[in-house]
Coordinates of C-alpha atoms and ligand atoms in Angstrom, one line a residue:
M1 CA 0.0 0.0 0.0
D2 CA 1.7 3.2 -1.0
V3 CA -1.3 5.5 -1.0
P4 CA -2.8 6.9 2.2
F5 CA -6.4 5.8 3.0
N6 CA -9.1 5.9 5.6
V7 CA -11.5 3.3 6.7
S8 CA -14.5 4.0 8.9
L9 CA -14.6 2.0 12.1
D10 CA -17.8 1.8 14.2
L11 CA -16.4 1.9 17.7
K12 CA -19.5 0.1 19.1
T13 CA -19.9 -2.8 16.7
G14 CA -16.4 -3.0 15.3
E15 CA -17.7 -2.9 11.7
M16 CA -15.3 -1.4 9.2
K17 CA -16.3 0.2 5.9
P18 CA -15.2 -0.7 3.4
E19 CA -15.0 -4.0 5.1
G20 CA -12.2 -5.6 3.1
I21 CA -11.9 -9.3 3.7
M22 CA -14.4 -10.6 6.3
V23 CA -13.7 -13.8 8.1
V24 CA -16.7 -15.6 9.7
R25 CA -15.7 -18.4 12.1
R26 CA -18.5 -20.8 12.9
L27 CA -18.3 -23.5 15.5
S28 CA -18.0 -26.3 12.9
Q29 CA -14.7 -24.7 11.8
M30 CA -13.2 -24.9 15.3
R31 CA -15.2 -27.7 17.1
G32 CA -11.9 -29.4 18.3
A33 CA -10.9 -26.2 20.1
F34 CA -13.4 -26.8 22.9
Q35 CA -13.1 -29.4 25.6
D36 CA -16.7 -30.6 25.5
H37 CA -16.9 -32.4 22.1
D38 CA -20.4 -33.6 22.7
A39 CA -21.7 -30.2 23.4
A40 CA -19.9 -28.8 20.3
E41 CA -21.4 -31.5 18.1
R42 CA -24.9 -30.8 19.4
M43 CA -24.6 -27.1 18.8
V44 CA -23.2 -27.6 15.3
A45 CA -26.1 -29.8 14.5
E46 CA -28.6 -27.4 15.9
S47 CA -27.5 -24.0 14.6
D48 CA -23.7 -24.0 14.0
P49 CA -23.3 -20.6 15.7
V50 CA -21.0 -17.9 14.5
I51 CA -18.3 -17.7 17.2
Y52 CA -16.5 -14.6 15.8
R53 CA -15.9 -12.4 12.8
V54 CA -12.9 -10.4 11.7
Y55 CA -12.9 -7.4 9.5
N56 CA -9.5 -7.3 7.7
V57 CA -8.4 -4.3 5.8
V58 CA -6.4 -5.3 2.7
V59 CA -2.8 -4.3 3.1
P60 CA 0.2 -6.1 1.4
E61 CA 1.7 -8.8 3.6
E62 CA 5.1 -7.1 3.5
S63 CA 7.7 -6.0 6.0
G64 CA 7.3 -2.3 6.7
Q65 CA 3.5 -2.4 6.2
L66 CA 1.0 -2.6 9.1
Q67 CA -2.0 -4.9 9.2
F68 CA -5.1 -3.7 11.2
C69 CA -8.4 -5.3 11.8
T70 CA -11.3 -5.6 14.2
S71 CA -12.6 -8.9 15.7
I72 CA -16.0 -9.4 17.2
I73 CA -16.3 -12.4 19.5
Y74 CA -19.9 -13.2 20.4
P75 CA -21.1 -14.1 23.9
G76 CA -21.8 -17.7 24.5
R77 CA -20.4 -21.0 25.7
V78 CA -19.7 -24.5 24.5
G79 CA -20.2 -26.5 27.7
D80 CA -18.5 -24.5 30.4
E81 CA -16.1 -22.8 28.0
Y82 CA -16.7 -19.3 26.7
F83 CA -16.7 -18.5 23.0
M84 CA -13.2 -17.6 21.9
T85 CA -10.9 -17.3 18.9
K86 CA -8.9 -20.2 17.5
G87 CA -5.6 -18.6 18.7
H88 CA -2.3 -18.6 16.9
F89 CA 1.4 -17.8 16.9
H90 CA 2.5 -15.4 14.2
Q91 CA 4.2 -17.2 11.3
K92 CA 7.0 -14.8 11.7
I93 CA 7.3 -15.6 15.4
E94 CA 9.4 -12.5 16.2
T95 CA 6.5 -10.1 15.6
A96 CA 4.4 -8.5 18.3
E97 CA 0.8 -7.1 18.3
V98 CA -1.3 -4.5 20.1
Y99 CA -5.0 -5.1 20.9
L100 CA -7.3 -2.2 21.9
T101 CA -10.6 -3.4 23.3
L102 CA -13.5 -1.3 22.2
Q103 CA -16.5 -3.1 23.8
G104 CA -17.3 -6.0 26.1
Q105 CA -15.4 -8.0 28.7
G106 CA -12.7 -10.6 27.8
L107 CA -9.6 -12.4 28.8
L108 CA -6.6 -12.4 26.5
L109 CA -4.9 -15.8 27.0
M110 CA -1.3 -15.9 25.9
Q111 CA 1.4 -18.6 25.9
S112 CA 5.0 -18.2 24.9
D113 CA 6.9 -20.7 22.8
D114 CA 8.9 -21.7 26.0
G115 CA 5.7 -22.5 27.9
R116 CA 4.9 -19.4 30.0
V117 CA 1.3 -18.4 30.3
A118 CA -0.3 -15.0 30.9
T119 CA -3.8 -13.6 30.9
L120 CA -4.8 -10.0 30.7
D121 CA -8.3 -8.5 31.3
M122 CA -9.9 -7.0 28.2
F123 CA -12.3 -4.1 28.8
P124 CA -13.2 -1.0 26.9
G125 CA -10.0 1.0 26.6
S126 CA -7.6 -1.9 27.6
T127 CA -4.6 -1.7 25.4
S128 CA -2.8 -5.0 25.5
Y129 CA 0.8 -5.7 24.3
I130 CA 1.4 -9.1 22.9
P131 CA 5.2 -9.6 22.7
P132 CA 7.0 -11.6 20.0
R133 CA 6.9 -15.4 20.5
W134 CA 3.6 -15.4 22.4
A135 CA 0.5 -17.2 21.0
H136 CA -2.7 -15.4 21.7
R137 CA -6.4 -16.1 22.0
S138 CA -9.3 -13.7 22.9
I139 CA -12.1 -15.1 25.1
N140 CA -15.4 -13.4 25.6
V141 CA -16.3 -13.8 29.3
G142 CA -19.1 -11.3 29.2
S143 CA -22.7 -11.1 28.0
V144 CA -22.3 -8.7 25.0
P145 CA -20.0 -8.9 22.0
L146 CA -16.3 -8.5 22.7
V147 CA -14.9 -6.0 20.1
L148 CA -11.2 -5.5 19.7
Y149 CA -9.0 -3.6 17.3
A150 CA -5.6 -5.0 16.5
V151 CA -2.4 -3.7 14.8
Y152 CA 0.5 -6.0 13.8
P153 CA 3.4 -6.1 11.3
G154 CA 2.5 -6.5 7.7
D155 CA 4.5 -9.7 7.2
A156 CA 3.6 -11.4 10.6
G157 CA 1.3 -14.1 9.1
H158 CA -0.6 -16.6 11.2
N159 CA 0.4 -20.1 12.3
Y160 CA -2.6 -22.0 13.6
G161 CA -1.2 -25.5 13.5
I162 CA 0.5 -25.7 16.9
I163 CA -2.6 -24.4 18.8
E164 CA -4.9 -26.6 16.7
E165 CA -2.8 -29.6 17.6
K166 CA -2.0 -28.9 21.2
G167 CA -4.3 -26.1 22.5
F168 CA -3.1 -23.8 25.2
S169 CA -1.9 -25.3 28.5
K170 CA -4.8 -23.3 30.2
I171 CA -8.5 -23.1 29.5
V172 CA -11.0 -20.6 30.7
V173 CA -14.4 -21.8 32.0
A174 CA -17.4 -20.3 33.6
G175 CA -17.3 -20.8 37.4
P176 CA -20.0 -19.8 39.9
C177 CA -18.5 -16.3 40.4
G178 CA -17.2 -15.7 36.9
P179 CA -14.4 -16.9 34.7
V180 CA -11.8 -19.4 36.1
V181 CA -8.5 -20.2 34.5
M182 CA -7.8 -23.9 34.8
N183 CA -5.2 -26.4 33.6
N184 CA -6.1 -27.9 30.2
P185 CA -6.7 -31.6 31.0
R186 CA -5.9 -32.5 27.3
Y187 CA -2.6 -30.5 27.1
S188 CA 0.4 -32.7 26.4
G189 CA 3.1 -29.9 26.2
Ligands
PAN1 C1 -6.2 -11.0 15.4 C2 -6.9 -12.4 15.2 C3 -8.4 -12.4 15.3 C4 -9.0 -13.8 15.1 O1 -6.5 -10.2 14.3 O2 -6.4 -12.9 14.0 O3 -8.8 -11.9 16.6 O4 -8.3 -14.8 15.9 P1 -7.6 -16.0 15.2 O5 -6.7 -15.5 14.1 O6 -6.9 -16.7 16.2 O7 -8.7 -16.8 14.6 C5 -4.7 -11.3 15.5 O8 -4.2 -11.6 16.5 N1 -4.0 -11.1 14.3 O9 -2.7 -11.3 14.3
ZN2 ZN1 -2.0 -12.2 16.1

């Protein structure tokens, strides 16, 4: 991109116009990400809900450029687990990212490639720094859509394979008094 441009971002809904490439992620595309496979299969058969959408502006995937997008993670649960993004490392693992939460309540779950885990609260105005080498997943722990705006290097790319295969070492479930971070019983390291 070598010409300046504007997009119009709705700070409440996260919609961007022009919307560029929109990703719609339904449960059927990430059923293995949730612990309760039976609950996931039932929900897929019933309505296959949209878990989240991402509005991506089209910018070349090149060093020096900046990608930016909004993600909208809907409220809901699969079993005890809240709706969440698939989660990924960046393909170019040395690249960082900033998330600005616009609406809702979430938890940003992160795990470094040497096994450290961190969570950060996401709330309107929270500006979260995801350092290089940390996988990241956004989890909607509230009752309204979680809307976040992200900026990251143009050539970062996405590596979903490791998380699809292993998951994170922690999961976030609904407890009697709100979200609880627990060890992932399926995690093999
Ligand atoms: C975000 C994420 C977005 C969707 O823009 O890509 O929230 O999550 P998944 O990519 O894990 O499905 C980001 O971190 N980009 O790098
Ligand atoms: Zn990312």
